[in-house]
Amino acid sequence: MLLAKTLTSSTFKLALVAIGVFGVIMSVIFGYVYLSTSSYVRSRSDREIMIEYSILHDAYERSGRAGIVALIQQRMADRNFANDAYILVDSSLATLGGNLKVWPPMVTAASGWTEFRAPEPLPNATKRPLLRAELETFPSGDRLLVGRDISDLDSFTHQIEVAVISGVALIFVLAGVASILVTRRTVGRIEAINATSRAIMLSDLDKRIPLRGANDEWDRVAENLNLMLDRIGMLMDEIKQVSDNVAHDLRTPLTRMRGRLEKAYHGQRIGEDDQLLIGDTIADLDAVLRIFSSITRIAQIEMQARKGAFRTVNLVEIAGEVVELYDAAAEQDGTRLTVVGDREVLVTGDRDLIFDAIANLVDNAIKHGRPGGRVVVTNENNEGKPVISIADDGPGIPPDEYERVFKRFYRLEHSRYTPGNGLGLSLVGAVARLHGARIEMLDNSPGLNFRLWFAAPAN
């Protein structure tokens, strides 16, 4: 099954294409080596034959038949010319001299180069040699053939040819085997991922892709997929938690509204009481609508659908407006609300969203700070980066809760009977991500110092 998938996989087909291209390149290279070597070997032999032929030709020109026959006899007696072949014949092909007994019947040309298997062995040899020779017909009708035994050269070039063919064949075989093994490994890893994916689709959400410990690209892909699955699992848990929190937060105001309406339905109609009941019901409906409005707005921000309103704004002006808005609420709780820092802190962003984020932070600081305490909003340019901080002197937030407070509907007070819906810091986190701002939460000893670090505006 795995072999069939291996042979039909796109990776194997791509490997075959690569093998084909590589094979063609190697064939061209080896072919060039073979032709170059063969040509070089034969050219050396041809030069030596031409030199010997020129010497004999000159001897014939100077001394005629007697001179060339004497020179041939001298060559035949010399061991250095044991691999050379000579024959001089007249116009009737009668042998006049040489170590070949008869004119080779397969040599019919009058002059030029030829290559043939000798009809008989040369002296001191047992096998018929392969000869390469140059021949010429003189004006008198005499014919001269000067050659050399190239059997060793032919054997050498044949060995090169066999080596080239064997080398190319071996490369193809090894490349094919390597391709199958590599493709099989790749398909095996892919099948492991597919099997895990099918198991997850069958609701086994806790299953993860196995790692082989090779720390290769497949392990890295598996690690990333496992991290993605962990993130998906976490988000699903958050969705379940959000659903439970929404149900809890909406059940209370809806139950109160039903109770009031039922009381109004069965009770005696009294104008002032009815008006009060309806007013309370409207207030609870407004609270429900605010929850849904906050959820929708956070979703829009997280989808980055509001970047069209980005422009350069001054954090100091926005913070001043927020402090002015919450000044009355702070005085009611006996909290001193102040704004300090630089006069101009510029950032690039959506003014309304930044206002909402700062407002939520100031509102939380007032609500959860120490009664009669102090809330300080600070704007400054710290090391070239604009930053706004909201510090209170209340009980603060435990460090292990820093990350959790940004989840929707999450509250430190788990009974969920205090005012609020747990969406304020979720909106702050969404605004920060939209603006590329970094959130920093520090212990204010006592209280919490919440900082938003923005990117410096582009010039």
CSV table of C-alpha atoms in Angstrom, one decimal:
chain,number,residue,atom,x,y,z
A,1,MET,CA,0.0,0.0,0.0
A,2,LEU,CA,2.7,2.4,1.0
A,3,LEU,CA,4.9,1.4,-2.0
A,4,ALA,CA,1.9,2.1,-4.4
A,5,LYS,CA,1.5,5.5,-2.8
A,6,THR,CA,5.2,6.1,-3.1
A,7,LEU,CA,5.3,5.2,-6.8
A,8,THR,CA,2.3,7.4,-7.6
A,9,SER,CA,3.3,10.4,-5.4
A,10,SER,CA,4.1,13.7,-6.9
A,11,THR,CA,7.4,13.7,-5.0
A,12,PHE,CA,8.5,10.5,-6.8
A,13,LYS,CA,7.4,11.9,-10.2
A,14,LEU,CA,9.4,15.0,-9.5
A,15,ALA,CA,12.4,12.9,-8.5
A,16,LEU,CA,12.1,11.0,-11.8
A,17,VAL,CA,12.2,14.2,-13.7
A,18,ALA,CA,15.3,15.3,-11.7
A,19,ILE,CA,16.9,11.9,-12.4
A,20,GLY,CA,16.2,12.3,-16.1
A,21,VAL,CA,17.7,15.7,-16.2
A,22,PHE,CA,20.7,14.6,-14.2
A,23,GLY,CA,21.1,11.5,-16.3
A,24,VAL,CA,21.2,13.5,-19.5
A,25,ILE,CA,23.8,15.9,-18.1
A,26,MET,CA,26.0,13.0,-16.9
A,27,SER,CA,25.6,11.3,-20.2
A,28,VAL,CA,26.7,14.4,-22.0
A,29,ILE,CA,29.7,14.8,-19.7
A,30,PHE,CA,30.7,11.1,-19.9
A,31,GLY,CA,30.1,11.2,-23.7
A,32,TYR,CA,32.4,14.2,-24.0
A,33,VAL,CA,35.1,12.4,-21.9
A,34,TYR,CA,34.8,9.3,-24.0
A,35,LEU,CA,35.0,11.1,-27.3
A,36,SER,CA,37.8,13.4,-26.1
A,37,THR,CA,39.9,10.4,-24.8
A,38,SER,CA,39.3,8.3,-27.9
A,39,SER,CA,40.1,11.2,-30.2
A,40,TYR,CA,43.2,12.0,-28.3
A,41,VAL,CA,44.5,8.4,-28.3
A,42,ARG,CA,43.8,8.0,-32.0
A,43,SER,CA,45.3,11.4,-32.9
A,44,ARG,CA,48.6,10.4,-31.2
A,45,SER,CA,48.6,7.1,-33.1
A,46,ASP,CA,47.8,9.0,-36.4
A,47,ARG,CA,50.7,11.4,-35.8
A,48,GLU,CA,53.2,8.6,-35.4
A,49,ILE,CA,51.9,6.8,-38.5
A,50,MET,CA,52.1,10.0,-40.5
A,51,ILE,CA,55.7,10.6,-39.4
A,52,GLU,CA,56.7,7.0,-40.4
A,53,TYR,CA,54.8,7.3,-43.7
A,54,SER,CA,56.6,10.6,-44.5
A,55,ILE,CA,60.0,8.9,-43.9
A,56,LEU,CA,59.1,6.0,-46.2
A,57,HIS,CA,57.7,8.3,-48.8
A,58,ASP,CA,60.8,10.4,-48.8
A,59,ALA,CA,62.9,7.3,-49.2
A,60,TYR,CA,60.9,6.2,-52.2
A,61,GLU,CA,61.2,9.7,-53.7
A,62,ARG,CA,65.0,9.6,-53.2
A,63,SER,CA,65.9,6.0,-54.0
A,64,GLY,CA,62.9,4.4,-55.6
A,65,ARG,CA,61.9,0.8,-54.9
A,66,ALA,CA,65.3,-0.3,-53.7
A,67,GLY,CA,65.6,2.5,-51.2
A,68,ILE,CA,62.1,2.1,-49.6
A,69,VAL,CA,62.4,-1.7,-49.5
A,70,ALA,CA,65.8,-1.5,-47.8
A,71,LEU,CA,64.3,1.0,-45.2
A,72,ILE,CA,61.3,-1.3,-44.6
A,73,GLN,CA,63.7,-4.2,-44.0
A,74,GLN,CA,65.6,-2.1,-41.5
A,75,ARG,CA,62.4,-1.2,-39.7
A,76,MET,CA,61.3,-4.8,-39.5
A,77,ALA,CA,64.6,-5.8,-37.9
A,78,ASP,CA,64.2,-3.1,-35.2
A,79,ARG,CA,62.2,-4.1,-32.1
A,80,ASN,CA,61.0,-0.5,-31.7
A,81,PHE,CA,58.8,-0.9,-34.8
A,82,ALA,CA,57.4,-4.3,-33.8
A,83,ASN,CA,53.8,-2.9,-33.8
A,84,ASP,CA,54.1,-1.2,-37.2
A,85,ALA,CA,52.8,-2.8,-40.4
A,86,TYR,CA,54.3,-2.2,-43.9
A,87,ILE,CA,53.6,-3.5,-47.4
A,88,LEU,CA,54.8,-2.2,-50.8
A,89,VAL,CA,53.2,-3.8,-53.9
A,90,ASP,CA,53.4,-3.1,-57.6
A,91,SER,CA,50.5,-2.3,-59.9
A,92,SER,CA,49.5,-6.0,-60.0
A,93,LEU,CA,49.5,-6.2,-56.1
A,94,ALA,CA,52.6,-8.4,-56.1
A,95,THR,CA,54.4,-7.9,-52.8
A,96,LEU,CA,57.7,-6.1,-53.1
A,97,GLY,CA,58.4,-5.8,-49.4
A,98,GLY,CA,57.0,-5.5,-45.9
A,99,ASN,CA,55.8,-7.6,-42.9
A,100,LEU,CA,52.4,-8.1,-44.5
A,101,LYS,CA,52.5,-11.0,-46.9
A,102,VAL,CA,49.7,-9.8,-49.2
A,103,TRP,CA,47.8,-6.6,-49.8
A,104,PRO,CA,44.7,-6.6,-47.6
A,105,PRO,CA,41.7,-7.4,-49.9
A,106,MET,CA,39.4,-5.1,-47.9
A,107,VAL,CA,41.6,-2.1,-48.7
A,108,THR,CA,40.4,-0.8,-52.1
A,109,ALA,CA,41.1,2.9,-51.8
A,110,ALA,CA,44.0,4.4,-53.8
A,111,SER,CA,45.1,6.7,-51.0
A,112,GLY,CA,44.1,8.1,-47.6
A,113,TRP,CA,43.4,6.6,-44.2
A,114,THR,CA,41.9,3.2,-43.5
A,115,GLU,CA,41.3,0.9,-40.6
A,116,PHE,CA,41.0,-2.9,-40.9
A,117,ARG,CA,41.6,-6.3,-39.4
A,118,ALA,CA,44.9,-7.7,-40.8
A,119,PRO,CA,44.5,-11.0,-42.8
A,120,GLU,CA,47.3,-12.6,-40.8
A,121,PRO,CA,49.2,-11.9,-37.5
A,122,LEU,CA,52.3,-9.7,-37.6
A,123,PRO,CA,55.7,-11.4,-36.9
A,124,ASN,CA,56.1,-12.3,-33.2
A,125,ALA,CA,52.3,-12.1,-32.7
A,126,THR,CA,49.6,-14.7,-32.4
A,127,LYS,CA,46.5,-12.7,-33.1
A,128,ARG,CA,45.3,-10.8,-36.1
A,129,PRO,CA,45.8,-7.2,-35.2
A,130,LEU,CA,43.5,-4.2,-35.8
A,131,LEU,CA,45.5,-1.9,-38.0
A,132,ARG,CA,45.1,1.8,-38.7
A,133,ALA,CA,47.1,2.8,-41.8
A,134,GLU,CA,47.8,5.5,-44.4
A,135,LEU,CA,48.3,4.4,-48.0
A,136,GLU,CA,49.3,6.0,-51.3
A,137,THR,CA,49.6,5.0,-54.9
A,138,PHE,CA,52.7,6.3,-56.6
A,139,PRO,CA,52.8,7.5,-60.2
A,140,SER,CA,54.6,4.3,-61.2
A,141,GLY,CA,51.7,2.2,-60.0
A,142,ASP,CA,53.4,1.0,-56.8
A,143,ARG,CA,51.2,1.1,-53.7
A,144,LEU,CA,52.5,1.8,-50.2
A,145,LEU,CA,50.6,1.0,-46.9
A,146,VAL,CA,52.1,2.1,-43.5
A,147,GLY,CA,50.1,1.2,-40.5
A,148,ARG,CA,50.2,0.5,-36.8
A,149,ASP,CA,48.6,-2.1,-34.5
A,150,ILE,CA,45.9,-0.2,-32.6
A,151,SER,CA,44.4,-3.3,-30.8
A,152,ASP,CA,45.5,-2.0,-27.4
A,153,LEU,CA,44.1,1.5,-28.2
A,154,ASP,CA,40.8,0.0,-29.4
A,155,SER,CA,40.6,-2.1,-26.3
A,156,PHE,CA,41.3,0.9,-24.2
A,157,THR,CA,38.6,3.0,-25.8
A,158,HIS,CA,36.2,0.0,-25.5
A,159,GLN,CA,37.0,-0.1,-21.8
A,160,ILE,CA,36.2,3.6,-21.5
A,161,GLU,CA,33.0,3.0,-23.4
A,162,VAL,CA,32.0,0.2,-21.1
A,163,ALA,CA,32.9,2.3,-18.0
A,164,VAL,CA,30.9,5.3,-19.3
A,165,ILE,CA,27.8,3.1,-20.0
A,166,SER,CA,28.2,1.3,-16.7
A,167,GLY,CA,28.7,4.5,-14.8
A,168,VAL,CA,25.6,6.1,-16.3
A,169,ALA,CA,23.5,3.0,-15.7
A,170,LEU,CA,24.8,2.8,-12.1
A,171,ILE,CA,23.9,6.4,-11.5
A,172,PHE,CA,20.4,5.9,-12.8
A,173,VAL,CA,19.9,2.8,-10.6
A,174,LEU,CA,21.3,4.5,-7.4
A,175,ALA,CA,19.3,7.6,-8.1
A,176,GLY,CA,16.2,5.5,-8.7
A,177,VAL,CA,16.7,3.6,-5.4
A,178,ALA,CA,17.5,6.8,-3.5
A,179,SER,CA,14.4,8.5,-4.9
A,180,ILE,CA,12.2,5.6,-3.8
A,181,LEU,CA,13.7,5.6,-0.3
A,182,VAL,CA,13.4,9.4,0.1
A,183,THR,CA,9.9,9.5,-1.4
A,184,ARG,CA,8.9,6.5,0.8
A,185,ARG,CA,10.1,8.4,3.8
A,186,THR,CA,8.3,11.6,2.7
A,187,VAL,CA,5.1,9.7,2.0
A,188,GLY,CA,5.4,7.9,5.3
A,189,ARG,CA,5.6,11.2,7.2
A,190,ILE,CA,2.7,12.6,5.2
A,191,GLU,CA,0.6,9.5,5.9
A,192,ALA,CA,1.3,10.0,9.6
A,193,ILE,CA,0.1,13.5,9.4
A,194,ASN,CA,-3.0,12.4,7.4
A,195,ALA,CA,-3.8,9.6,9.9
A,196,THR,CA,-3.5,12.1,12.8
A,197,SER,CA,-5.7,14.6,10.9
A,198,ARG,CA,-8.4,11.9,10.3
A,199,ALA,CA,-8.3,10.9,13.9
A,200,ILE,CA,-8.8,14.6,14.9
A,201,MET,CA,-11.7,14.9,12.5
A,202,LEU,CA,-13.3,12.0,14.2
A,203,SER,CA,-13.3,14.1,17.4
A,204,ASP,CA,-10.1,12.8,19.0
A,205,LEU,CA,-8.9,16.4,19.6
A,206,ASP,CA,-6.3,15.3,22.1
A,207,LYS,CA,-4.3,13.4,19.5
A,208,ARG,CA,-1.0,14.9,18.2
A,209,ILE,CA,1.3,14.2,15.3
A,210,PRO,CA,4.2,12.1,16.5
A,211,LEU,CA,7.8,13.5,16.4
A,212,ARG,CA,10.7,11.3,15.4
A,213,GLY,CA,13.4,13.4,17.2
A,214,ALA,CA,15.4,14.0,14.0
A,215,ASN,CA,14.9,17.8,14.3
A,216,ASP,CA,14.4,17.9,10.5
A,217,GLU,CA,11.9,19.9,8.5
A,218,TRP,CA,9.3,17.3,9.0
A,219,ASP,CA,9.6,17.5,12.8
A,220,ARG,CA,9.4,21.2,12.6
A,221,VAL,CA,6.2,20.9,10.5
A,222,ALA,CA,4.8,18.4,13.0
A,223,GLU,CA,5.7,20.8,15.9
A,224,ASN,CA,4.0,23.7,14.2
A,225,LEU,CA,0.9,21.6,13.5
A,226,ASN,CA,0.8,20.4,17.1
A,227,LEU,CA,1.1,24.0,18.3
A,228,MET,CA,-1.7,24.9,16.0
A,229,LEU,CA,-3.8,22.1,17.4
A,230,ASP,CA,-3.0,23.2,20.9
A,231,ARG,CA,-4.1,26.7,20.0
A,232,ILE,CA,-7.3,25.4,18.5
A,233,GLY,CA,-7.9,23.3,21.6
A,234,MET,CA,-7.3,26.3,23.8
A,235,LEU,CA,-9.7,28.5,21.7
A,236,MET,CA,-12.4,25.8,21.8
A,237,ASP,CA,-12.0,25.7,25.6
A,238,GLU,CA,-12.2,29.5,25.6
A,239,ILE,CA,-15.3,29.4,23.5
A,240,LYS,CA,-16.9,26.9,25.9
A,241,GLN,CA,-15.9,29.2,28.8
A,242,VAL,CA,-17.3,32.2,27.0
A,243,SER,CA,-20.5,30.4,26.3
A,244,ASP,CA,-20.9,29.5,29.9
A,245,ASN,CA,-20.0,33.1,31.0
A,246,VAL,CA,-22.4,34.6,28.5
A,247,ALA,CA,-25.2,32.3,29.7
A,248,HIS,CA,-24.5,33.2,33.3
A,249,ASP,CA,-24.3,37.0,32.7
A,250,LEU,CA,-27.4,37.1,30.6
A,251,ARG,CA,-29.5,34.8,32.8
A,252,THR,CA,-29.5,37.2,35.7
A,253,PRO,CA,-30.8,40.3,33.9
A,254,LEU,CA,-33.2,38.3,31.8
A,255,THR,CA,-34.6,36.5,34.9
A,256,ARG,CA,-35.0,39.9,36.6
A,257,MET,CA,-36.8,41.3,33.6
A,258,ARG,CA,-39.1,38.3,33.5
A,259,GLY,CA,-39.9,38.6,37.2
A,260,ARG,CA,-40.7,42.3,36.8
A,261,LEU,CA,-42.9,41.8,33.8
A,262,GLU,CA,-44.7,38.9,35.4
A,263,LYS,CA,-45.3,41.0,38.5
A,264,ALA,CA,-46.6,43.8,36.3
A,265,TYR,CA,-48.8,41.4,34.5
A,266,HIS,CA,-50.5,40.0,37.6
A,267,GLY,CA,-50.3,43.0,39.8
A,268,GLN,CA,-52.5,46.1,40.1
A,269,ARG,CA,-51.7,48.9,37.7
A,270,ILE,CA,-50.2,51.8,39.5
A,271,GLY,CA,-48.7,54.4,37.2
A,272,GLU,CA,-45.5,55.3,39.2
A,273,ASP,CA,-44.7,51.7,40.1
A,274,ASP,CA,-45.2,50.6,36.5
A,275,GLN,CA,-43.0,53.3,35.3
A,276,LEU,CA,-40.2,52.3,37.8
A,277,LEU,CA,-40.5,48.7,36.8
A,278,ILE,CA,-40.3,49.5,33.1
A,279,GLY,CA,-37.3,51.7,33.8
A,280,ASP,CA,-35.5,49.0,35.6
A,281,THR,CA,-36.3,46.5,32.8
A,282,ILE,CA,-35.0,48.9,30.2
A,283,ALA,CA,-31.8,49.3,32.2
A,284,ASP,CA,-31.3,45.5,32.3
A,285,LEU,CA,-32.0,45.3,28.5
A,286,ASP,CA,-29.4,48.1,28.0
A,287,ALA,CA,-26.9,46.0,30.0
A,288,VAL,CA,-27.6,43.0,27.8
A,289,LEU,CA,-27.3,45.1,24.6
A,290,ARG,CA,-24.0,46.5,25.9
A,291,ILE,CA,-22.6,43.0,26.3
A,292,PHE,CA,-23.5,42.1,22.7
A,293,SER,CA,-22.2,45.5,21.5
A,294,SER,CA,-18.9,44.9,23.2
A,295,ILE,CA,-18.5,41.4,21.7
A,296,THR,CA,-19.3,42.7,18.2
A,297,ARG,CA,-16.8,45.6,18.6
A,298,ILE,CA,-14.0,43.3,19.9
A,299,ALA,CA,-14.6,41.0,16.9
A,300,GLN,CA,-14.4,43.9,14.5
A,301,ILE,CA,-11.2,45.1,16.0
A,302,GLU,CA,-9.6,41.7,15.9
A,303,MET,CA,-10.5,41.4,12.2
A,304,GLN,CA,-8.5,44.6,11.7
A,305,ALA,CA,-11.5,46.2,10.0
A,306,ARG,CA,-10.9,49.7,11.4
A,307,LYS,CA,-7.5,50.7,10.1
A,308,GLY,CA,-9.0,53.2,7.7
A,309,ALA,CA,-9.3,55.7,10.6
A,310,PHE,CA,-5.6,55.6,11.5
A,311,ARG,CA,-3.9,59.0,11.7
A,312,THR,CA,-1.4,60.7,14.0
A,313,VAL,CA,-3.0,61.5,17.3
A,314,ASN,CA,-1.8,62.9,20.7
A,315,LEU,CA,-2.1,60.5,23.6
A,316,VAL,CA,-2.0,63.5,26.0
A,317,GLU,CA,-5.2,65.0,24.5
A,318,ILE,CA,-7.0,61.6,24.6
A,319,ALA,CA,-5.9,60.9,28.1
A,320,GLY,CA,-7.0,64.4,29.2
A,321,GLU,CA,-10.5,63.8,27.8
A,322,VAL,CA,-10.8,60.4,29.5
A,323,VAL,CA,-9.7,61.9,32.9
A,324,GLU,CA,-12.2,64.7,32.4
A,325,LEU,CA,-15.0,62.1,31.6
A,326,TYR,CA,-14.2,60.0,34.7
A,327,ASP,CA,-13.4,62.8,37.1
A,328,ALA,CA,-16.9,62.9,38.6
A,329,ALA,CA,-17.0,59.1,39.1
A,330,ALA,CA,-13.5,59.3,40.8
A,331,GLU,CA,-14.6,62.1,43.2
A,332,GLN,CA,-17.7,60.0,44.1
A,333,ASP,CA,-15.4,57.2,45.3
A,334,GLY,CA,-13.0,59.6,46.9
A,335,THR,CA,-10.3,58.7,44.3
A,336,ARG,CA,-7.8,61.3,43.2
A,337,LEU,CA,-7.5,61.0,39.4
A,338,THR,CA,-4.6,62.9,37.8
A,339,VAL,CA,-2.8,63.0,34.4
A,340,VAL,CA,1.0,63.8,34.3
A,341,GLY,CA,3.9,63.5,31.9
A,342,ASP,CA,4.9,65.1,28.6
A,343,ARG,CA,2.8,67.6,26.8
A,344,GLU,CA,2.9,65.8,23.5
A,345,VAL,CA,3.1,62.1,22.9
A,346,LEU,CA,2.2,61.2,19.3
A,347,VAL,CA,1.1,57.8,18.0
A,348,THR,CA,-0.5,56.6,14.8
A,349,GLY,CA,-3.9,54.9,15.3
A,350,ASP,CA,-7.6,55.1,15.6
A,351,ARG,CA,-8.5,57.9,18.0
A,352,ASP,CA,-11.8,56.5,19.1
A,353,LEU,CA,-10.4,53.0,19.8
A,354,ILE,CA,-7.5,54.4,21.7
A,355,PHE,CA,-9.9,56.5,23.7
A,356,ASP,CA,-12.0,53.4,24.5
A,357,ALA,CA,-8.9,51.4,25.6
A,358,ILE,CA,-7.7,54.2,27.9
A,359,ALA,CA,-11.2,54.7,29.3
A,360,ASN,CA,-11.6,51.0,30.1
A,361,LEU,CA,-8.2,51.0,31.9
A,362,VAL,CA,-9.1,54.2,33.9
A,363,ASP,CA,-12.6,52.7,34.7
A,364,ASN,CA,-11.0,49.5,36.0
A,365,ALA,CA,-8.4,51.4,38.1
A,366,ILE,CA,-11.2,53.5,39.7
A,367,LYS,CA,-13.5,50.5,40.3
A,368,HIS,CA,-10.8,48.1,41.6
A,369,GLY,CA,-8.5,50.6,43.2
A,370,ARG,CA,-8.4,51.4,46.9
A,371,PRO,CA,-11.3,53.5,48.1
A,372,GLY,CA,-10.0,57.0,48.6
A,373,GLY,CA,-6.8,56.1,46.7
A,374,ARG,CA,-5.1,57.5,43.7
A,375,VAL,CA,-5.1,56.8,40.0
A,376,VAL,CA,-2.3,58.4,37.9
A,377,VAL,CA,-2.4,58.5,34.1
A,378,THR,CA,1.1,59.1,32.7
A,379,ASN,CA,2.0,60.0,29.1
A,380,GLU,CA,5.7,60.0,28.1
A,381,ASN,CA,8.1,59.4,25.3
A,382,ASN,CA,10.3,56.6,26.7
A,383,GLU,CA,13.5,55.9,24.7
A,384,GLY,CA,11.8,57.2,21.5
A,385,LYS,CA,8.6,55.1,22.0
A,386,PRO,CA,5.3,56.6,23.1
A,387,VAL,CA,3.9,55.0,26.2
A,388,ILE,CA,0.8,55.6,28.4
A,389,SER,CA,0.5,54.1,31.9
A,390,ILE,CA,-2.4,53.9,34.3
A,391,ALA,CA,-1.4,53.2,37.9
A,392,ASP,CA,-3.6,52.6,40.9
A,393,ASP,CA,-2.9,51.7,44.6
A,394,GLY,CA,-5.5,49.0,45.0
A,395,PRO,CA,-5.1,45.2,45.5
A,396,GLY,CA,-3.7,44.7,42.0
A,397,ILE,CA,-3.7,41.5,40.0
A,398,PRO,CA,-1.7,38.3,40.8
A,399,PRO,CA,1.1,37.8,38.3
A,400,ASP,CA,-0.3,34.4,37.3
A,401,GLU,CA,-3.5,36.1,36.2
A,402,TYR,CA,-1.8,38.6,33.9
A,403,GLU,CA,-2.5,36.6,30.7
A,404,ARG,CA,-6.0,35.4,31.7
A,405,VAL,CA,-7.6,38.7,32.3
A,406,PHE,CA,-7.6,39.4,28.6
A,407,LYS,CA,-9.9,36.5,27.9
A,408,ARG,CA,-13.5,37.5,27.2
A,409,PHE,CA,-15.8,37.4,30.2
A,410,TYR,CA,-12.9,36.5,32.5
A,411,ARG,CA,-13.0,38.0,35.9
A,412,LEU,CA,-10.9,37.7,39.0
A,413,GLU,CA,-14.0,37.5,41.0
A,414,HIS,CA,-15.3,34.1,39.8
A,415,SER,CA,-18.7,34.3,41.5
A,416,ARG,CA,-19.6,37.0,38.9
A,417,TYR,CA,-21.9,38.9,41.2
A,418,THR,CA,-20.0,42.1,41.1
A,419,PRO,CA,-20.8,44.7,38.4
A,420,GLY,CA,-19.1,44.2,35.0
A,421,ASN,CA,-19.0,41.7,32.2
A,422,GLY,CA,-15.3,40.9,31.8
A,423,LEU,CA,-15.0,42.5,28.4
A,424,GLY,CA,-13.1,45.7,29.2
A,425,LEU,CA,-9.6,44.2,29.1
A,426,SER,CA,-10.5,42.0,26.1
A,427,LEU,CA,-11.2,45.2,24.2
A,428,VAL,CA,-8.0,46.8,25.4
A,429,GLY,CA,-6.0,43.7,24.2
A,430,ALA,CA,-7.8,43.8,20.8
A,431,VAL,CA,-7.0,47.5,20.4
A,432,ALA,CA,-3.3,46.9,21.4
A,433,ARG,CA,-3.0,44.1,18.8
A,434,LEU,CA,-4.6,46.3,16.1
A,435,HIS,CA,-2.1,49.1,16.8
A,436,GLY,CA,0.9,46.8,17.3
A,437,ALA,CA,1.2,48.0,20.9
A,438,ARG,CA,2.9,46.1,23.6
A,439,ILE,CA,1.1,45.5,26.9
A,440,GLU,CA,3.1,45.6,30.1
A,441,MET,CA,1.6,44.9,33.6
A,442,LEU,CA,3.8,45.7,36.6
A,443,ASP,CA,3.3,45.5,40.4
A,444,ASN,CA,2.8,49.1,41.6
A,445,SER,CA,3.4,48.0,45.3
A,446,PRO,CA,0.6,48.3,46.1
A,447,GLY,CA,-1.7,48.2,43.1
A,448,LEU,CA,-1.2,47.7,39.3
A,449,ASN,CA,0.7,49.7,36.8
A,450,PHE,CA,-0.7,49.0,33.3
A,451,ARG,CA,1.4,50.3,30.4
A,452,LEU,CA,0.7,50.5,26.7
A,453,TRP,CA,3.8,50.8,24.5
A,454,PHE,CA,3.0,52.1,21.0
A,455,ALA,CA,5.3,52.2,18.0
A,456,ALA,CA,6.7,55.6,17.1
A,457,PRO,CA,4.7,57.3,14.4
A,458,ALA,CA,6.3,57.3,10.9
A,459,ASN,CA,7.8,60.6,9.8
